[in-house]
Coordinates of C-alpha atoms and ligand atoms in Angstrom, one line a residue:
M1 CA 4.7 25.1 -3.2
E2 CA 7.0 25.5 -5.7
A3 CA 5.9 26.0 -9.4
T4 CA 5.8 22.3 -11.0
T5 CA 5.6 20.7 -14.4
F6 CA 4.1 17.2 -13.9
V7 CA 5.4 15.2 -16.7
L8 CA 3.1 12.1 -17.0
F9 CA 4.2 9.1 -19.3
G10 CA 1.3 6.9 -19.7
A11 CA -1.2 9.6 -19.8
T12 CA -3.6 7.4 -21.8
G13 CA -3.6 4.5 -19.4
D14 CA -5.6 2.9 -16.9
L15 CA -3.8 4.2 -14.0
A16 CA -3.8 7.8 -15.0
K17 CA -7.6 7.9 -15.9
R18 CA -8.7 6.0 -12.1
K19 CA -6.0 7.4 -9.9
I20 CA -3.7 10.1 -11.2
Y21 CA -6.3 12.6 -12.5
P22 CA -8.9 12.1 -9.8
A23 CA -6.0 12.9 -7.1
L24 CA -4.8 15.8 -8.9
Y25 CA -8.5 17.2 -9.1
N26 CA -9.0 16.6 -5.5
L27 CA -5.6 18.3 -4.7
F28 CA -6.4 21.3 -6.8
V29 CA -9.9 21.6 -5.2
D30 CA -8.3 21.6 -1.7
G31 CA -5.7 24.3 -2.8
K32 CA -3.0 22.2 -2.7
L33 CA -1.2 22.4 -5.9
P34 CA 1.3 25.2 -7.0
N35 CA -0.3 27.9 -8.4
A36 CA 2.2 27.7 -11.5
F37 CA 1.4 24.2 -12.4
S38 CA 1.2 22.1 -15.7
V39 CA 0.5 18.7 -16.7
V40 CA 2.3 17.4 -19.8
G41 CA 0.6 14.1 -20.8
L42 CA 2.4 11.6 -22.9
G43 CA 1.6 8.6 -25.0
R44 CA 1.8 7.3 -28.3
R45 CA -1.9 7.9 -29.4
E46 CA -2.7 10.8 -31.3
L47 CA -4.4 13.3 -29.2
T48 CA -5.1 17.0 -29.3
D49 CA -5.0 18.9 -26.2
E50 CA -8.8 19.2 -26.2
T51 CA -9.3 15.6 -26.5
F52 CA -6.9 15.0 -24.1
R53 CA -8.8 17.3 -21.5
E54 CA -12.2 15.8 -22.5
N55 CA -10.9 12.5 -21.3
V56 CA -9.4 13.7 -18.0
A57 CA -12.5 15.3 -17.5
R58 CA -14.6 12.1 -18.3
S59 CA -12.3 10.3 -15.8
L60 CA -13.0 12.8 -13.0
R61 CA -17.0 12.3 -13.2
S62 CA -16.3 8.2 -13.2
F63 CA -13.5 8.1 -10.5
S64 CA -13.3 11.4 -8.7
R65 CA -14.6 11.5 -4.9
R66 CA -15.4 15.2 -5.8
E67 CA -17.8 16.4 -8.2
A68 CA -16.5 17.6 -11.5
N69 CA -19.3 19.7 -13.0
E70 CA -18.7 21.7 -15.9
G71 CA -17.8 25.3 -14.7
E72 CA -14.8 27.7 -13.9
S73 CA -13.3 25.4 -11.7
L74 CA -13.1 22.4 -13.9
D75 CA -11.9 24.8 -16.8
A76 CA -9.0 26.3 -14.5
F77 CA -8.0 22.9 -13.7
L78 CA -8.0 21.4 -17.1
N79 CA -6.3 24.5 -18.5
A80 CA -3.3 23.1 -16.7
F81 CA -3.1 20.0 -19.3
R82 CA -1.5 19.7 -22.3
Y83 CA -0.7 16.5 -24.6
N84 CA 2.1 15.5 -26.5
V85 CA 2.8 12.3 -28.7
L86 CA 5.8 10.5 -27.3
D87 CA 7.5 7.1 -28.2
I88 CA 9.3 6.1 -25.3
G89 CA 12.1 4.5 -27.3
R90 CA 12.4 7.8 -29.8
K91 CA 15.0 9.9 -28.5
E92 CA 13.7 13.2 -30.7
D93 CA 10.3 12.8 -29.2
Y94 CA 12.2 13.8 -25.7
E95 CA 13.7 17.0 -27.4
K96 CA 10.4 17.7 -28.8
L97 CA 9.0 17.3 -25.3
L98 CA 11.9 19.5 -23.6
R99 CA 11.1 22.5 -26.0
L100 CA 7.3 22.0 -25.0
V101 CA 8.0 22.1 -21.4
E102 CA 10.3 25.1 -21.5
A103 CA 7.7 26.9 -23.4
R104 CA 5.2 26.4 -20.9
E105 CA 7.5 27.3 -18.1
A106 CA 8.3 30.5 -20.0
E107 CA 4.6 31.1 -20.4
L108 CA 4.0 30.7 -16.6
G109 CA 7.5 32.5 -15.7
A110 CA 7.9 29.3 -13.6
A111 CA 11.4 27.7 -12.1
P112 CA 12.1 24.5 -14.2
N113 CA 11.0 22.1 -11.7
R114 CA 9.9 18.9 -13.1
L115 CA 8.4 15.8 -11.8
F116 CA 8.6 13.0 -14.2
Y117 CA 5.7 10.4 -13.4
L118 CA 6.2 7.1 -15.0
S119 CA 2.8 5.3 -15.2
V120 CA 4.0 2.9 -17.7
G121 CA 5.3 -0.7 -17.4
P122 CA 8.6 -1.0 -15.4
E123 CA 10.3 -2.6 -18.6
F124 CA 10.4 1.3 -19.7
F125 CA 11.8 2.6 -16.5
E126 CA 15.3 2.5 -17.6
T127 CA 14.9 3.9 -21.2
I128 CA 12.8 6.9 -19.8
A129 CA 15.2 7.7 -17.2
A130 CA 18.0 7.6 -19.7
N131 CA 16.2 9.9 -22.2
I132 CA 15.4 12.2 -19.7
R133 CA 18.9 12.5 -18.5
D134 CA 20.5 12.7 -22.3
S135 CA 17.9 15.0 -23.5
G136 CA 18.7 17.6 -21.1
L137 CA 15.1 17.2 -19.6
G138 CA 16.6 16.9 -16.2
S139 CA 19.4 19.1 -16.2
A140 CA 17.7 22.4 -15.9
D141 CA 18.2 24.9 -13.1
G142 CA 15.4 23.7 -10.6
W143 CA 14.9 20.3 -9.1
K144 CA 14.0 16.9 -10.8
R145 CA 11.9 14.0 -9.4
L146 CA 10.9 10.8 -10.6
V147 CA 7.9 9.1 -9.5
I148 CA 7.9 5.2 -10.1
E149 CA 5.0 2.4 -9.8
K150 CA 5.3 -0.9 -8.9
P151 CA 6.6 -3.5 -9.6
F152 CA 9.9 -2.8 -8.5
G153 CA 11.7 -5.7 -9.7
H154 CA 10.7 -9.4 -10.1
D155 CA 13.2 -10.8 -7.4
L156 CA 16.0 -9.4 -5.7
Q157 CA 18.6 -9.4 -8.2
S158 CA 16.2 -7.8 -10.8
A159 CA 15.3 -5.2 -8.5
R160 CA 19.0 -4.6 -7.6
D161 CA 19.9 -4.2 -11.7
L162 CA 16.9 -1.9 -12.0
N163 CA 18.1 0.3 -9.2
A164 CA 21.6 0.5 -10.7
K165 CA 20.2 1.9 -13.9
L166 CA 17.9 4.3 -12.5
S167 CA 20.8 5.4 -10.1
R168 CA 22.6 6.6 -13.2
S169 CA 20.0 9.2 -14.2
F170 CA 18.8 9.9 -10.8
A171 CA 19.9 10.3 -7.4
E172 CA 18.2 8.4 -4.8
D173 CA 16.7 11.3 -2.9
E174 CA 15.3 12.2 -6.5
I175 CA 13.3 8.7 -6.6
Y176 CA 10.1 8.6 -5.2
R177 CA 8.8 4.8 -5.5
I178 CA 5.2 4.3 -5.0
D179 CA 3.7 1.7 -2.4
H180 CA 0.3 2.9 -2.3
Y181 CA -0.3 1.2 0.9
L182 CA 1.9 3.9 2.4
G183 CA -0.5 6.8 1.0
K184 CA -3.5 5.3 3.0
P185 CA -4.3 7.8 5.6
M186 CA -4.9 5.3 8.4
V187 CA -1.2 4.1 7.6
Q188 CA 0.0 7.6 7.6
K189 CA -1.6 7.8 11.0
L190 CA 0.1 4.9 12.5
E191 CA 3.1 7.3 13.2
I192 CA 1.7 10.0 14.9
L193 CA -0.6 7.9 16.9
Q194 CA 2.4 6.2 18.4
Q195 CA 4.4 9.4 18.8
A196 CA 1.8 11.6 20.3
N197 CA 0.1 8.9 22.6
P198 CA 2.3 8.1 25.9
V199 CA -0.4 5.2 26.3
L200 CA 0.7 3.5 23.0
Q201 CA 4.2 4.4 23.3
A202 CA 4.3 2.3 26.7
L203 CA 2.5 -0.7 25.3
W204 CA 4.1 -1.0 22.2
T205 CA 6.6 -3.8 23.2
N206 CA 7.1 -7.4 23.7
R207 CA 6.2 -6.9 27.3
H208 CA 2.4 -6.1 26.6
I209 CA 1.9 -7.1 23.0
A210 CA 1.2 -11.1 22.3
N211 CA 0.9 -10.9 18.5
V212 CA 0.5 -8.9 15.5
Q213 CA -1.8 -9.9 12.9
I214 CA -1.6 -7.9 9.2
T215 CA -4.4 -8.6 7.1
A216 CA -5.2 -7.7 3.5
N217 CA -8.0 -9.2 2.0
E218 CA -9.6 -9.0 -1.3
T219 CA -12.9 -10.4 -2.7
V220 CA -12.1 -9.8 -6.4
G221 CA -9.9 -12.6 -8.3
V222 CA -7.5 -12.0 -10.9
E223 CA -9.6 -9.8 -13.0
E224 CA -8.3 -8.7 -16.6
R225 CA -4.7 -9.1 -15.0
A226 CA -3.9 -13.0 -15.7
G227 CA -0.9 -11.9 -17.8
Y228 CA 0.5 -9.9 -15.0
Y229 CA -0.5 -11.8 -12.1
D230 CA 0.1 -15.2 -13.1
H231 CA 3.7 -14.6 -12.8
V232 CA 3.7 -12.6 -9.6
G233 CA 1.4 -14.4 -7.5
A234 CA 0.5 -12.7 -3.9
V235 CA 3.9 -13.0 -2.8
R236 CA 5.2 -10.5 -5.1
D237 CA 2.1 -8.3 -5.9
M238 CA 0.8 -7.8 -2.3
F239 CA 3.5 -9.7 0.1
Q240 CA 7.1 -8.1 -0.8
N241 CA 6.2 -4.6 -0.9
H242 CA 2.4 -3.5 0.6
M243 CA 2.5 -6.0 3.5
L244 CA 6.5 -5.7 4.5
Q245 CA 5.5 -2.0 4.5
L246 CA 2.8 -2.2 6.6
L247 CA 5.0 -4.5 9.3
M248 CA 7.6 -1.8 9.1
M249 CA 5.3 1.3 9.8
L250 CA 3.7 -0.7 12.6
A251 CA 6.9 -2.0 14.4
I252 CA 9.0 1.3 14.2
H253 CA 9.6 3.1 17.4
L254 CA 9.8 7.0 16.5
P255 CA 11.0 10.0 18.6
H256 CA 8.6 12.8 18.4
N257 CA 8.6 14.9 15.5
S258 CA 10.7 12.6 13.7
T259 CA 12.3 13.5 10.3
S260 CA 12.0 11.6 7.4
D261 CA 15.4 10.1 7.4
E262 CA 14.9 8.9 10.7
V263 CA 11.4 7.4 9.4
R264 CA 13.3 5.6 6.9
T265 CA 16.7 4.6 9.3
K266 CA 14.0 3.1 11.8
K267 CA 12.2 1.2 9.1
R268 CA 15.4 -0.2 7.8
K269 CA 16.3 -1.3 11.2
V270 CA 13.2 -3.3 11.5
I271 CA 13.4 -5.0 8.1
E272 CA 17.0 -5.8 9.0
A273 CA 16.2 -7.3 12.1
L274 CA 13.5 -9.6 10.6
E275 CA 14.6 -12.9 11.5
P276 CA 15.8 -14.5 7.9
L277 CA 14.0 -17.6 6.7
A278 CA 16.0 -20.2 5.3
K279 CA 14.3 -22.1 1.8
E280 CA 14.2 -25.0 3.9
D281 CA 12.1 -23.4 6.7
V282 CA 9.8 -21.8 4.5
A283 CA 7.1 -24.7 4.5
A284 CA 7.0 -24.3 8.4
N285 CA 6.5 -20.7 8.5
V286 CA 4.2 -19.9 5.1
V287 CA 1.2 -20.9 3.6
R288 CA 0.6 -20.7 0.2
G289 CA -2.8 -20.9 -1.3
Q290 CA -4.9 -20.8 -4.6
Y291 CA -8.4 -20.0 -4.7
A292 CA -10.9 -22.8 -6.2
A293 CA -14.6 -22.0 -7.2
G294 CA -17.0 -20.9 -4.5
E295 CA -19.4 -18.0 -3.7
I296 CA -18.7 -14.4 -3.1
Q297 CA -21.5 -12.4 -1.7
G298 CA -24.0 -15.0 -2.9
K299 CA -22.5 -15.3 -6.3
P300 CA -20.6 -18.2 -7.5
V301 CA -17.5 -17.7 -9.0
V302 CA -14.6 -19.8 -10.7
G303 CA -11.5 -21.3 -9.7
Y304 CA -8.2 -19.4 -10.2
T305 CA -7.2 -22.1 -13.0
S306 CA -10.4 -21.7 -14.9
E307 CA -10.0 -17.8 -14.9
P308 CA -9.5 -16.4 -18.5
G309 CA -5.8 -16.4 -19.4
I310 CA -4.7 -18.8 -16.6
A311 CA -3.6 -21.9 -17.4
A312 CA -5.6 -25.0 -16.1
D313 CA -2.1 -26.3 -14.3
S314 CA -1.1 -23.0 -12.9
A315 CA 0.6 -23.4 -9.2
N316 CA 0.7 -19.6 -8.8
D317 CA -0.4 -18.5 -5.3
T318 CA -3.3 -16.2 -4.8
F319 CA -3.0 -16.2 -1.1
I320 CA -0.1 -16.3 1.3
A321 CA 0.1 -16.1 5.2
A322 CA 3.1 -16.3 7.2
E323 CA 4.7 -16.0 10.7
L324 CA 7.6 -13.5 11.0
H325 CA 9.6 -12.4 13.9
I326 CA 11.5 -9.2 14.4
D327 CA 14.5 -10.0 16.7
D328 CA 15.1 -6.7 18.4
Y329 CA 14.7 -5.3 21.9
F330 CA 11.1 -4.2 21.3
W331 CA 9.8 -7.3 19.6
R332 CA 11.6 -10.2 20.2
G333 CA 9.1 -13.2 20.9
V334 CA 6.0 -11.6 19.5
P335 CA 4.8 -13.5 16.3
F336 CA 3.9 -11.2 13.3
Y337 CA 1.4 -12.9 11.3
I338 CA 0.6 -11.9 7.9
R339 CA -2.1 -12.8 5.3
T340 CA -3.4 -11.6 1.9
G341 CA -5.4 -13.3 -0.5
K342 CA -7.6 -12.8 -3.3
R343 CA -11.4 -14.0 -3.6
M344 CA -11.4 -13.9 0.0
K345 CA -14.9 -13.4 2.2
E346 CA -14.6 -9.9 2.7
K347 CA -12.4 -6.7 1.5
S348 CA -10.5 -5.9 4.5
T349 CA -7.1 -4.2 5.2
R350 CA -6.5 -3.9 9.0
I351 CA -3.6 -4.4 11.6
V352 CA -4.9 -6.0 14.8
I353 CA -2.8 -5.9 17.9
E354 CA -3.5 -8.6 20.6
F355 CA -2.5 -7.9 23.9
K356 CA -1.1 -10.1 26.8
E357 CA -2.6 -11.0 30.0
L358 CA -0.7 -9.1 32.6
A359 CA 2.1 -11.3 33.9
G360 CA 1.5 -12.7 37.1
E361 CA -2.1 -12.4 37.0
H362 CA -4.1 -15.0 38.9
T363 CA -6.6 -17.1 37.0
Q364 CA -10.2 -16.4 38.0
S365 CA -12.7 -19.2 37.5
D366 CA -14.5 -16.8 35.1
D367 CA -11.4 -16.0 33.2
K368 CA -12.4 -17.9 30.2
T369 CA -15.0 -15.7 29.3
K370 CA -12.5 -13.1 29.2
A371 CA -11.6 -11.9 25.8
P372 CA -8.1 -10.5 25.1
N373 CA -7.6 -7.0 24.7
L374 CA -7.2 -5.9 20.9
L375 CA -6.5 -2.6 19.4
V376 CA -7.5 -2.4 15.6
F377 CA -6.6 -0.4 12.8
E378 CA -9.3 -0.7 10.1
I379 CA -7.1 0.6 7.1
S380 CA -9.6 -0.2 4.1
P381 CA -12.3 0.0 2.9
N382 CA -13.6 1.8 6.2
E383 CA -11.0 3.8 8.1
G384 CA -10.9 3.7 11.8
I385 CA -9.7 2.1 15.1
T386 CA -11.2 -0.3 17.7
L387 CA -10.2 -0.9 21.1
Q388 CA -11.6 -4.1 22.4
L389 CA -11.6 -4.1 26.5
N390 CA -13.8 -6.4 29.0
T391 CA -16.5 -5.4 30.9
R392 CA -19.2 -7.0 33.0
D393 CA -22.8 -6.2 33.3
P394 CA -23.2 -4.8 36.9
Q395 CA -26.7 -5.9 37.1
H396 CA -26.6 -9.4 36.6
K397 CA -22.7 -9.9 37.6
G398 CA -22.5 -12.2 34.9
E399 CA -19.8 -13.4 32.3
F400 CA -17.3 -10.7 31.1
Q401 CA -18.6 -9.1 28.0
P402 CA -16.2 -7.5 25.6
M403 CA -16.8 -3.8 25.0
L404 CA -15.5 -1.9 21.8
V405 CA -14.7 1.3 21.8
N406 CA -15.2 2.7 18.1
F407 CA -13.4 5.4 16.3
H408 CA -14.5 5.8 12.8
T409 CA -13.9 8.5 10.2
S410 CA -16.7 9.5 7.4
Q411 CA -15.3 7.7 4.1
Q412 CA -16.2 10.9 2.1
D413 CA -13.3 12.8 4.4
V414 CA -11.0 10.6 3.7
P415 CA -8.4 11.5 0.9
E416 CA -7.3 8.8 -1.4
A417 CA -3.9 7.4 -1.0
Y418 CA -2.7 8.9 -4.6
E419 CA -3.7 12.3 -3.4
N420 CA -1.4 11.9 -0.3
L421 CA 1.4 10.5 -2.3
I422 CA 1.4 13.0 -5.1
H423 CA 1.1 16.0 -2.7
D424 CA 4.1 14.6 -0.8
A425 CA 5.9 14.2 -4.0
L426 CA 5.4 17.6 -5.2
Q427 CA 6.4 18.7 -2.0
G428 CA 9.6 16.9 -1.8
D429 CA 8.5 14.7 1.2
P430 CA 10.0 11.1 0.6
T431 CA 8.5 10.0 4.2
F432 CA 5.9 7.7 2.7
F433 CA 7.8 6.5 -0.4
A434 CA 9.7 2.9 -0.3
H435 CA 13.2 3.7 -0.1
W436 CA 15.7 1.7 -1.6
D437 CA 17.1 0.0 1.4
E438 CA 13.6 -0.9 2.2
V439 CA 12.9 -2.5 -1.1
E440 CA 16.5 -4.5 -1.5
L441 CA 15.8 -5.6 2.2
S442 CA 12.4 -6.6 1.4
W443 CA 13.2 -8.7 -1.7
K444 CA 16.2 -10.2 0.4
W445 CA 13.7 -11.4 2.9
V446 CA 11.4 -12.7 0.5
Q447 CA 13.7 -14.5 -1.9
P448 CA 13.8 -17.9 0.0
I449 CA 10.2 -17.8 -0.4
L450 CA 10.2 -17.3 -3.8
D451 CA 13.1 -20.2 -4.3
A452 CA 11.0 -22.3 -2.0
F453 CA 8.0 -21.8 -4.0
K454 CA 9.8 -22.5 -7.4
D455 CA 11.3 -25.4 -6.3
D456 CA 7.7 -26.6 -4.8
L457 CA 8.9 -27.2 -1.3
V458 CA 5.6 -25.3 -0.2
P459 CA 2.7 -27.3 -0.9
L460 CA 0.1 -25.4 -2.8
R461 CA -3.3 -25.3 -0.5
T462 CA -6.6 -24.7 -2.2
Y463 CA -9.3 -22.6 -0.7
A464 CA -13.0 -21.8 -1.4
A465 CA -13.4 -18.8 -2.9
G466 CA -15.4 -16.6 -0.4
T467 CA -13.6 -18.1 2.6
Y468 CA -10.7 -16.8 4.8
G469 CA -8.1 -18.9 3.0
P470 CA -6.8 -22.5 3.7
A471 CA -7.3 -24.1 7.0
E472 CA -3.6 -24.4 7.2
A473 CA -3.4 -20.4 7.6
D474 CA -5.3 -21.2 10.9
E475 CA -3.2 -23.8 12.1
L476 CA -0.5 -21.4 11.6
L477 CA -1.4 -19.2 14.4
A478 CA -3.1 -22.4 16.4
R479 CA 0.3 -23.9 17.1
N480 CA 1.2 -20.6 19.0
G481 CA -2.3 -20.6 20.9
H482 CA -3.4 -17.9 18.8
R483 CA -6.2 -16.9 16.0
W484 CA -6.9 -14.4 13.4
R485 CA -8.9 -11.8 15.2
F486 CA -11.9 -9.8 13.8
D487 CA -12.6 -12.0 10.7
D488 CA -16.2 -11.3 9.8
A489 CA -17.7 -14.2 12.0
D490 CA -15.7 -13.0 15.1
N491 CA -16.7 -9.5 14.6
Q492 CA -20.4 -10.6 14.3
T493 CA -20.2 -11.9 17.8
Q494 CA -18.2 -9.1 19.4
T495 CA -21.0 -6.9 18.1
K496 CA -24.1 -8.7 19.1
E497 CA -22.6 -9.8 22.6
G498 CA -20.5 -6.8 23.5
A499 CA -21.3 -3.4 23.7
T500 CA -20.4 -0.8 21.3
Y501 CA -19.1 2.8 22.1
A502 CA -18.6 4.7 19.1
Y503 CA -17.0 8.0 18.3
H504 CA -17.4 9.6 15.2
A505 CA -14.6 11.7 13.9
N506 CA -16.9 14.5 12.5
H507 CA -19.0 14.8 15.9
Ligands
NDP601 N1 -3.7 0.1 -13.3 C1 -3.7 0.2 -12.1 O1 -4.5 0.2 -11.1 C2 -2.2 0.1 -11.5 C3 -1.0 0.1 -12.3 N2 0.1 -0.4 -11.9 C4 1.3 0.2 -12.9 O2 1.4 1.4 -13.4 C5 2.0 1.2 -14.5 C6 0.9 1.7 -15.6 O3 -0.5 0.9 -15.5 P1 -1.7 0.8 -16.2 O4 -2.0 2.3 -16.4 O5 -2.5 0.2 -15.7 O6 -1.1 0.7 -17.8 P2 -1.8 0.6 -18.9 O7 -1.5 -0.5 -19.9 O8 -3.4 0.6 -19.1 O9 -1.4 2.1 -19.9 C7 -0.2 2.0 -20.5 C8 0.5 3.5 -20.8 O10 1.5 3.3 -21.2 C9 1.8 3.9 -22.6 N3 3.1 3.2 -23.4 C10 2.9 2.1 -23.5 N4 4.0 1.8 -24.3 C11 4.3 3.0 -24.6 C12 5.5 3.4 -25.3 N5 6.5 2.8 -26.4 N6 5.5 4.9 -25.7 C13 4.8 5.5 -24.9 N7 3.9 5.3 -23.9 C14 3.7 3.8 -24.0 C15 0.5 3.9 -23.0 O11 0.1 4.8 -23.9 P3 -0.2 4.6 -25.5 O12 -1.0 3.5 -25.6 O13 -1.1 5.7 -26.1 O14 1.0 4.7 -26.1 C16 -0.6 3.8 -21.7 O15 -0.6 5.2 -21.6 C17 2.4 -0.3 -14.5 O16 3.8 -0.2 -14.1 C18 1.5 -1.0 -13.7 O17 2.3 -2.0 -13.0 C19 0.3 -0.1 -10.4 C20 -0.5 0.0 -9.7 C21 -2.0 -0.4 -10.0
LIG602 O1 -1.1 -3.3 -5.7 C1 -2.2 -4.0 -5.6 O2 -3.2 -3.7 -4.5 C2 -4.5 -4.1 -5.0 C3 -5.2 -4.1 -3.7 O3 -5.2 -2.6 -3.2 P1 -6.2 -1.7 -2.2 O4 -5.8 -0.6 -2.1 O5 -7.8 -2.0 -3.2 O6 -6.2 -2.8 -1.1 C4 -4.7 -5.3 -5.5 O7 -5.8 -5.9 -5.5 C5 -3.7 -5.5 -6.6 O8 -3.5 -7.1 -6.9 C6 -2.1 -5.0 -6.2 O9 -1.2 -5.1 -7.5

């Protein structure tokens, strides 16, 4: 891998501590960092290199999936770290930074390839990009890349404005917009599972698929993020980015060995083909919810409007469910149901594909006991694939029984999303980053929902914490004869009654 200087804005912040340092460490342990590699951490706080390294080591002990015990290996990792005080708005600080970066590159005999990771609030993105350009940090005889965190805009117009500003300093192919859902290993596997398995390719159409359900439920509430979350809600925090990315990744049809350009083109086609919702139609297709007091895993929790920092009359959405349609050859007529919420019964991110009965199949008297075939991609917290088939106990010739064929990987073996994404950014592979076209088209699709929420055209439904959301989210599916599959209760019945065949990846 090419020599790289990893310039980290926000090196003293929460994201760096919880995600970025552990990801870098795990890549280091796996031998996936360049030989000539430096991290230059930036922040306003006055830290020496030694204190910075101690902070990094502490974060590894708390958050890394790998042991970070003192020793040669940890020392070798930390040796790559330097700290530099920088105030984002002070131009002269970038000149000092340039001198430090150049000195470090000279020390290592490394080419001036620089990755600028912006782990700071989006209000700083424009200033940082412009200062990188003006200071000469980005004009050396190597490559430059800009990695940015969400949120990318607050609505369609602000996203366009931000993109226009960044484009003055970085080309589109130099910008890596993180959507950490694209870094989740199971999401990355969706592409290859489809390409490498003719059986899936053959089934991936409206001829065989009755509906697709994409869920990202969380048990946590607003936590300490009231200031941020109360202005964005579930629609901006999760739906516009992560959920629509999951939809694109699931719905694309890719030729074998697709390039990153092909993936991007196909994703764009999917989102372009999403049937637009008019503001007036949002209420019929979208459920907006907010959690009330309830219980999470046996413990009482307060409702959203009683959370610290949230106004008692806040109408912010903590839950959203929607029915979407992709108007193209493959998916016409297949509802895509999306649901995400906070303070739900269980933490689970999964995609369920429900298959149709065979066309023209005669109804048998015992068909009512037959469960639909389901293909379930468990994305997190557990990773796995389940196929629900029907069987019958040959001894008793009784009712149909669902049989679950399970594939699960051990959590220890699974790299963190940030490991995958940082590794890809270091290699210059943009496949699992959000391209501007996708971001813009996602905001465009979501904008009528934002407008309808703002104008209060969609009733705010409450749901008790610790449930699966408002009843209206069930009704959304019920009107089409569908229901959310593989929720906790559903799952228990299926495993109690059904035979389970497990295949473990490490066997
Ligand atoms: N935390 C998380 O889990 C996630 C965060 N994000 C996004 O990542 C970004 C960073 O989040 P997070 O780490 O939580 O934020 P924090 O508030 O914890 O950290 C902010 C960082 O920005 C630095 N900073 C702030 N102002 C300046 C300034 N004027 N000049 C120089 N540095 C400055 C701070 O350094 P100092 O105080 O030393 O100046 C600090 O290192 C945000 O965009 C957030 O939305 C996205 C997904 C998850
Ligand atoms: O981006 C975000 O994602 C998290 C959920 O991520 P997960 O990997 O735990 O599923 C969510 O809690 C947060 O509000 C949101 O900003």
